[in-house]
Amino acid sequence: MTTAQAPAEKWVAALTGLSPAQSEEYARTHHRLNVHDYLPRTSHDGAPGAGKCEWSSHTSTSLTPEEGGALAWVLIDTIMRVRFGLATAQYYSWRAHTLNGTKLSPPDTAVIAAFIEPVFGLPTKPKDTHHLHGHIAEWLLHLLTKNNAAVRLQPDPKGDVTDAGADAFSIYENSAGALRFRLWESKKNTGNGPLSGSLSTAYKQIDEHGQRYVGKLVSTFQPGSHSAGILDLIAQLPAAWVQGDALVGAGVSVATHQTLSAQPFKKMSEKLPRLSKPGQLRGLATSISCYTELAEAVRRYAWTAL
């Protein structure tokens, strides 16, 4: 065992030993109940320009086990609140049993497991770790961007990790107050391969499948479901996307344990040449040195009461 491995193993053991209640208490008493409290933002935008990807990063290389557990709790509590939706009684039951470290009764287990299984699997049959890491990446993208003052609509991540379609989209106001649309592709990079490989895959998916993704999401909107301005924008998206109109844009996010390069999105404009107008390209990079351990802690907390 190397000297580098020993501290890492101690860190993992400490995180694994933390209960949901301990992590919830840390987040609450330290007033760190938002992912931004653990992942500060750095902007790399500079001046907007044609063919330029504006991007930001959220980096944390030295989370303590207590901070890692607290971030895992903030993530799972947010995810489960959304997953239960209007079934608030089941959410509070899951939460109480999870924090108390007690198991649900068999009938309640069957009900609540149905909300957990589609994205995390179950203790006896977990989802593939690639799905787990990817789902956490989608939630990080969502939580790190949805509270931007310009955002007018950004749905929660999909309820099933195998659902085909866009990973996310947002409707926002540009600096002139006009509504714009951004299609997001989210990637995780938890292996040893370069970030450029994951990002290239994301660019290719947007280039080859963006039109289909747009068509699929447009079909989910109905008259009267949103403001007239949003619905008018949605109606224009299919034609706007194929033309690379200024109404539309693309975003790519990557979540990883690796150190970020100085310009991770430098090839985005080259791979998506139709989206060359100022403001059309956006990148989001999240680097958490304990990313895989964090994801596993999130899943462990989800399963605690089962």
C-alpha positions as a Python dict, from the first residue, in 0.01 Angstrom:
ca = {
    (1, 'M'): (0, 0, 0),
    (2, 'T'): (135, 344, -96),
    (3, 'T'): (122, 645, 133),
    (4, 'A'): (-133, 798, -105),
    (5, 'Q'): (-364, 497, -81),
    (6, 'A'): (-372, 489, 298),
    (7, 'P'): (-530, 835, 350),
    (8, 'A'): (-774, 766, 65),
    (9, 'E'): (-888, 441, 225),
    (10, 'K'): (-927, 611, 561),
    (11, 'W'): (-1137, 883, 394),
    (12, 'V'): (-1364, 625, 231),
    (13, 'A'): (-1399, 433, 558),
    (14, 'A'): (-1492, 752, 741),
    (15, 'L'): (-1754, 845, 481),
    (16, 'T'): (-1896, 493, 478),
    (17, 'G'): (-1934, 507, 855),
    (18, 'L'): (-2149, 819, 848),
    (19, 'S'): (-2525, 773, 889),
    (20, 'P'): (-2784, 985, 708),
    (21, 'A'): (-2873, 1146, 1043),
    (22, 'Q'): (-2513, 1252, 1102),
    (23, 'S'): (-2486, 1396, 752),
    (24, 'E'): (-2821, 1576, 778),
    (25, 'E'): (-2715, 1724, 1112),
    (26, 'Y'): (-2387, 1848, 967),
    (27, 'A'): (-2560, 2012, 670),
    (28, 'R'): (-2827, 2170, 891),
    (29, 'T'): (-2610, 2295, 1177),
    (30, 'H'): (-2347, 2433, 941),
    (31, 'H'): (-2618, 2597, 726),
    (32, 'R'): (-2496, 2422, 413),
    (33, 'L'): (-2820, 2299, 258),
    (34, 'N'): (-2743, 2376, -106),
    (35, 'V'): (-2501, 2209, -347),
    (36, 'H'): (-2344, 2550, -411),
    (37, 'D'): (-2228, 2546, -48),
    (38, 'Y'): (-1995, 2259, -134),
    (39, 'L'): (-1918, 2336, -498),
    (40, 'P'): (-1830, 2703, -546),
    (41, 'R'): (-1868, 2847, -894),
    (42, 'T'): (-1591, 2990, -1108),
    (43, 'S'): (-1689, 3167, -1429),
    (44, 'H'): (-1471, 3137, -1738),
    (45, 'D'): (-1694, 3336, -1970),
    (46, 'G'): (-1499, 3647, -2056),
    (47, 'A'): (-1659, 3850, -2333),
    (48, 'P'): (-1926, 3666, -2536),
    (49, 'G'): (-1837, 3608, -2896),
    (50, 'A'): (-1926, 3414, -3209),
    (51, 'G'): (-1820, 3050, -3201),
    (52, 'K'): (-1724, 3074, -2835),
    (53, 'C'): (-1831, 2839, -2557),
    (54, 'E'): (-1897, 3026, -2235),
    (55, 'W'): (-1846, 2797, -1938),
    (56, 'S'): (-1824, 2770, -1562),
    (57, 'S'): (-1671, 2520, -1324),
    (58, 'H'): (-1759, 2387, -981),
    (59, 'T'): (-1459, 2226, -817),
    (60, 'S'): (-1402, 2058, -484),
    (61, 'T'): (-1079, 1870, -427),
    (62, 'S'): (-1068, 1857, -49),
    (63, 'L'): (-1408, 1769, 94),
    (64, 'T'): (-1380, 1614, 438),
    (65, 'P'): (-1578, 1292, 496),
    (66, 'E'): (-1831, 1500, 693),
    (67, 'E'): (-1870, 1742, 403),
    (68, 'G'): (-1897, 1457, 154),
    (69, 'G'): (-2168, 1293, 362),
    (70, 'A'): (-2355, 1622, 399),
    (71, 'L'): (-2343, 1683, 24),
    (72, 'A'): (-2468, 1327, -34),
    (73, 'W'): (-2757, 1397, 204),
    (74, 'V'): (-2845, 1728, 35),
    (75, 'L'): (-2852, 1546, -300),
    (76, 'I'): (-3060, 1245, -194),
    (77, 'D'): (-3308, 1449, 9),
    (78, 'T'): (-3364, 1678, -290),
    (79, 'I'): (-3388, 1388, -534),
    (80, 'M'): (-3637, 1195, -322),
    (81, 'R'): (-3856, 1498, -254),
    (82, 'V'): (-3890, 1541, -630),
    (83, 'R'): (-3937, 1170, -698),
    (84, 'F'): (-4224, 1139, -450),
    (85, 'G'): (-4400, 1442, -601),
    (86, 'L'): (-4751, 1474, -459),
    (87, 'A'): (-4704, 1159, -246),
    (88, 'T'): (-4569, 1373, 37),
    (89, 'A'): (-4676, 1128, 310),
    (90, 'Q'): (-4449, 864, 156),
    (91, 'Y'): (-4164, 1113, 125),
    (92, 'Y'): (-4186, 1207, 493),
    (93, 'S'): (-4211, 841, 591),
    (94, 'W'): (-3899, 759, 388),
    (95, 'R'): (-3719, 1058, 537),
    (96, 'A'): (-3812, 981, 898),
    (97, 'H'): (-3712, 615, 875),
    (98, 'T'): (-3391, 707, 695),
    (99, 'L'): (-3287, 960, 958),
    (100, 'N'): (-3392, 731, 1243),
    (101, 'G'): (-3205, 439, 1091),
    (102, 'T'): (-3515, 218, 1105),
    (103, 'K'): (-3667, -11, 843),
    (104, 'L'): (-4004, 39, 682),
    (105, 'S'): (-4278, -220, 727),
    (106, 'P'): (-4312, -467, 437),
    (107, 'P'): (-4619, -297, 282),
    (108, 'D'): (-4456, 46, 305),
    (109, 'T'): (-4131, -93, 167),
    (110, 'A'): (-4309, -211, -147),
    (111, 'V'): (-4463, 132, -199),
    (112, 'I'): (-4150, 336, -137),
    (113, 'A'): (-3916, 100, -323),
    (114, 'A'): (-4112, 179, -639),
    (115, 'F'): (-3988, 538, -618),
    (116, 'I'): (-3628, 436, -557),
    (117, 'E'): (-3576, 141, -793),
    (118, 'P'): (-3602, 320, -1133),
    (119, 'V'): (-3287, 527, -1073),
    (120, 'F'): (-3097, 350, -796),
    (121, 'G'): (-3214, -8, -817),
    (122, 'L'): (-3258, -196, -490),
    (123, 'P'): (-3008, -339, -241),
    (124, 'T'): (-3066, -686, -384),
    (125, 'K'): (-3045, -567, -744),
    (126, 'P'): (-2862, -234, -779),
    (127, 'K'): (-2856, -36, -1100),
    (128, 'D'): (-2534, -36, -1297),
    (129, 'T'): (-2282, 208, -1148),
    (130, 'H'): (-2263, 387, -1484),
    (131, 'H'): (-2632, 470, -1444),
    (132, 'L'): (-2575, 581, -1086),
    (133, 'H'): (-2286, 810, -1176),
    (134, 'G'): (-2475, 948, -1473),
    (135, 'H'): (-2788, 1021, -1270),
    (136, 'I'): (-2590, 1213, -1008),
    (137, 'A'): (-2425, 1408, -1293),
    (138, 'E'): (-2769, 1508, -1426),
    (139, 'W'): (-2880, 1626, -1083),
    (140, 'L'): (-2562, 1827, -1034),
    (141, 'L'): (-2621, 1998, -1368),
    (142, 'H'): (-2979, 2075, -1267),
    (143, 'L'): (-2908, 2201, -916),
    (144, 'L'): (-2607, 2408, -1018),
    (145, 'T'): (-2798, 2593, -1292),
    (146, 'K'): (-3170, 2604, -1209),
    (147, 'N'): (-3147, 2898, -967),
    (148, 'N'): (-2985, 3126, -1221),
    (149, 'A'): (-3191, 3446, -1219),
    (150, 'A'): (-3236, 3428, -1597),
    (151, 'V'): (-3391, 3078, -1599),
    (152, 'R'): (-3766, 3072, -1661),
    (153, 'L'): (-3822, 2698, -1703),
    (154, 'Q'): (-3599, 2400, -1630),
    (155, 'P'): (-3768, 2067, -1552),
    (156, 'D'): (-3630, 1823, -1298),
    (157, 'P'): (-3416, 1534, -1430),
    (158, 'K'): (-3586, 1232, -1584),
    (159, 'G'): (-3748, 978, -1354),
    (160, 'D'): (-3581, 679, -1520),
    (161, 'V'): (-3211, 654, -1599),
    (162, 'T'): (-3276, 453, -1917),
    (163, 'D'): (-3526, 700, -2064),
    (164, 'A'): (-3417, 809, -2412),
    (165, 'G'): (-3410, 1176, -2500),
    (166, 'A'): (-3237, 1494, -2396),
    (167, 'D'): (-3077, 1498, -2054),
    (168, 'A'): (-3208, 1847, -1980),
    (169, 'F'): (-3325, 2173, -2130),
    (170, 'S'): (-3376, 2524, -2005),
    (171, 'I'): (-3564, 2831, -2119),
    (172, 'Y'): (-3403, 3152, -2007),
    (173, 'E'): (-3387, 3524, -2075),
    (174, 'N'): (-3081, 3665, -2248),
    (175, 'S'): (-2927, 3998, -2153),
    (176, 'A'): (-3184, 4177, -2372),
    (177, 'G'): (-3475, 4008, -2196),
    (178, 'A'): (-3561, 3779, -2489),
    (179, 'L'): (-3648, 3414, -2429),
    (180, 'R'): (-3398, 3156, -2547),
    (181, 'F'): (-3380, 2774, -2542),
    (182, 'R'): (-3084, 2557, -2448),
    (183, 'L'): (-3062, 2180, -2497),
    (184, 'W'): (-2829, 2014, -2246),
    (185, 'E'): (-2632, 1692, -2272),
    (186, 'S'): (-2487, 1561, -1945),
    (187, 'K'): (-2188, 1329, -1914),
    (188, 'K'): (-1998, 1170, -1630),
    (189, 'N'): (-1634, 1072, -1654),
    (190, 'T'): (-1542, 841, -1368),
    (191, 'G'): (-1278, 628, -1536),
    (192, 'N'): (-924, 696, -1646),
    (193, 'G'): (-1011, 816, -1996),
    (194, 'P'): (-963, 1182, -2088),
    (195, 'L'): (-1250, 1426, -2046),
    (196, 'S'): (-1221, 1505, -2415),
    (197, 'G'): (-1361, 1161, -2499),
    (198, 'S'): (-1676, 1211, -2292),
    (199, 'L'): (-1721, 1563, -2426),
    (200, 'S'): (-1679, 1449, -2787),
    (201, 'T'): (-1954, 1192, -2731),
    (202, 'A'): (-2180, 1467, -2597),
    (203, 'Y'): (-2115, 1692, -2897),
    (204, 'K'): (-2189, 1404, -3133),
    (205, 'Q'): (-2517, 1324, -2957),
    (206, 'I'): (-2634, 1683, -2981),
    (207, 'D'): (-2530, 1706, -3346),
    (208, 'E'): (-2691, 1376, -3451),
    (209, 'H'): (-2994, 1359, -3221),
    (210, 'G'): (-3068, 1718, -3123),
    (211, 'Q'): (-3350, 1755, -3374),
    (212, 'R'): (-3518, 1440, -3242),
    (213, 'Y'): (-3470, 1551, -2882),
    (214, 'V'): (-3630, 1886, -2962),
    (215, 'G'): (-3924, 1720, -3137),
    (216, 'K'): (-3982, 1490, -2843),
    (217, 'L'): (-3985, 1765, -2581),
    (218, 'V'): (-4200, 1998, -2794),
    (219, 'S'): (-4469, 1728, -2797),
    (220, 'T'): (-4491, 1740, -2415),
    (221, 'F'): (-4620, 2099, -2412),
    (222, 'Q'): (-4992, 2170, -2433),
    (223, 'P'): (-5192, 2491, -2489),
    (224, 'G'): (-5232, 2682, -2166),
    (225, 'S'): (-4965, 2482, -1982),
    (226, 'H'): (-4720, 2774, -1966),
    (227, 'S'): (-4703, 3144, -2042),
    (228, 'A'): (-4778, 3263, -2394),
    (229, 'G'): (-4415, 3367, -2439),
    (230, 'I'): (-4280, 3024, -2349),
    (231, 'L'): (-4534, 2843, -2568),
    (232, 'D'): (-4455, 3071, -2862),
    (233, 'L'): (-4085, 2987, -2823),
    (234, 'I'): (-4158, 2614, -2800),
    (235, 'A'): (-4363, 2626, -3122),
    (236, 'Q'): (-4065, 2774, -3306),
    (237, 'L'): (-3804, 2527, -3182),
    (238, 'P'): (-3818, 2254, -3452),
    (239, 'A'): (-3748, 2499, -3736),
    (240, 'A'): (-3509, 2706, -3527),
    (241, 'W'): (-3297, 2405, -3435),
    (242, 'V'): (-3240, 2281, -3788),
    (243, 'Q'): (-3138, 2631, -3892),
    (244, 'G'): (-2916, 2701, -3592),
    (245, 'D'): (-3128, 3010, -3522),
    (246, 'A'): (-3032, 3247, -3240),
    (247, 'L'): (-3339, 3125, -3048),
    (248, 'V'): (-3164, 2797, -2967),
    (249, 'G'): (-2837, 2683, -2817),
    (250, 'A'): (-2663, 2382, -2669),
    (251, 'G'): (-2505, 2310, -2335),
    (252, 'V'): (-2274, 2027, -2234),
    (253, 'S'): (-2193, 1935, -1875),
    (254, 'V'): (-1941, 1690, -1741),
    (255, 'A'): (-1902, 1561, -1385),
    (256, 'T'): (-1578, 1390, -1294),
    (257, 'H'): (-1320, 1308, -1030),
    (258, 'Q'): (-1044, 1430, -1259),
    (259, 'T'): (-867, 1765, -1256),
    (260, 'L'): (-1009, 2000, -1517),
    (261, 'S'): (-800, 2124, -1806),
    (262, 'A'): (-768, 2496, -1876),
    (263, 'Q'): (-1009, 2478, -2173),
    (264, 'P'): (-1220, 2162, -2156),
    (265, 'F'): (-1480, 2287, -2408),
    (266, 'K'): (-1240, 2428, -2667),
    (267, 'K'): (-1366, 2195, -2945),
    (268, 'M'): (-1737, 2252, -2887),
    (269, 'S'): (-1772, 2522, -3153),
    (270, 'E'): (-1584, 2306, -3403),
    (271, 'K'): (-1816, 2009, -3339),
    (272, 'L'): (-2136, 2218, -3345),
    (273, 'P'): (-2065, 2472, -3621),
    (274, 'R'): (-2430, 2566, -3680),
    (275, 'L'): (-2448, 2709, -3328),
    (276, 'S'): (-2192, 2982, -3388),
    (277, 'K'): (-2376, 3292, -3269),
    (278, 'P'): (-2277, 3463, -2941),
    (279, 'G'): (-2435, 3292, -2643),
    (280, 'Q'): (-2534, 2970, -2821),
    (281, 'L'): (-2275, 2744, -2656),
    (282, 'R'): (-2247, 2679, -2284),
    (283, 'G'): (-2033, 2440, -2078),
    (284, 'L'): (-2050, 2328, -1718),
    (285, 'A'): (-1770, 2125, -1559),
    (286, 'T'): (-1794, 1976, -1210),
    (287, 'S'): (-1484, 1822, -1057),
    (288, 'I'): (-1522, 1638, -726),
    (289, 'S'): (-1221, 1431, -626),
    (290, 'C'): (-1445, 1185, -436),
    (291, 'Y'): (-1714, 1171, -707),
    (292, 'T'): (-1766, 793, -715),
    (293, 'E'): (-1768, 767, -334),
    (294, 'L'): (-2016, 1055, -320),
    (295, 'A'): (-2249, 880, -566),
    (296, 'E'): (-2234, 558, -367),
    (297, 'A'): (-2313, 748, -46),
    (298, 'V'): (-2618, 901, -214),
    (299, 'R'): (-2742, 555, -310),
    (300, 'R'): (-2667, 411, 36),
    (301, 'Y'): (-2876, 685, 195),
    (302, 'A'): (-3160, 615, -50),
    (303, 'W'): (-3165, 251, 56),
    (304, 'T'): (-3126, 301, 433),
    (305, 'A'): (-3493, 246, 522),
    (306, 'L'): (-3554, -47, 288),
}
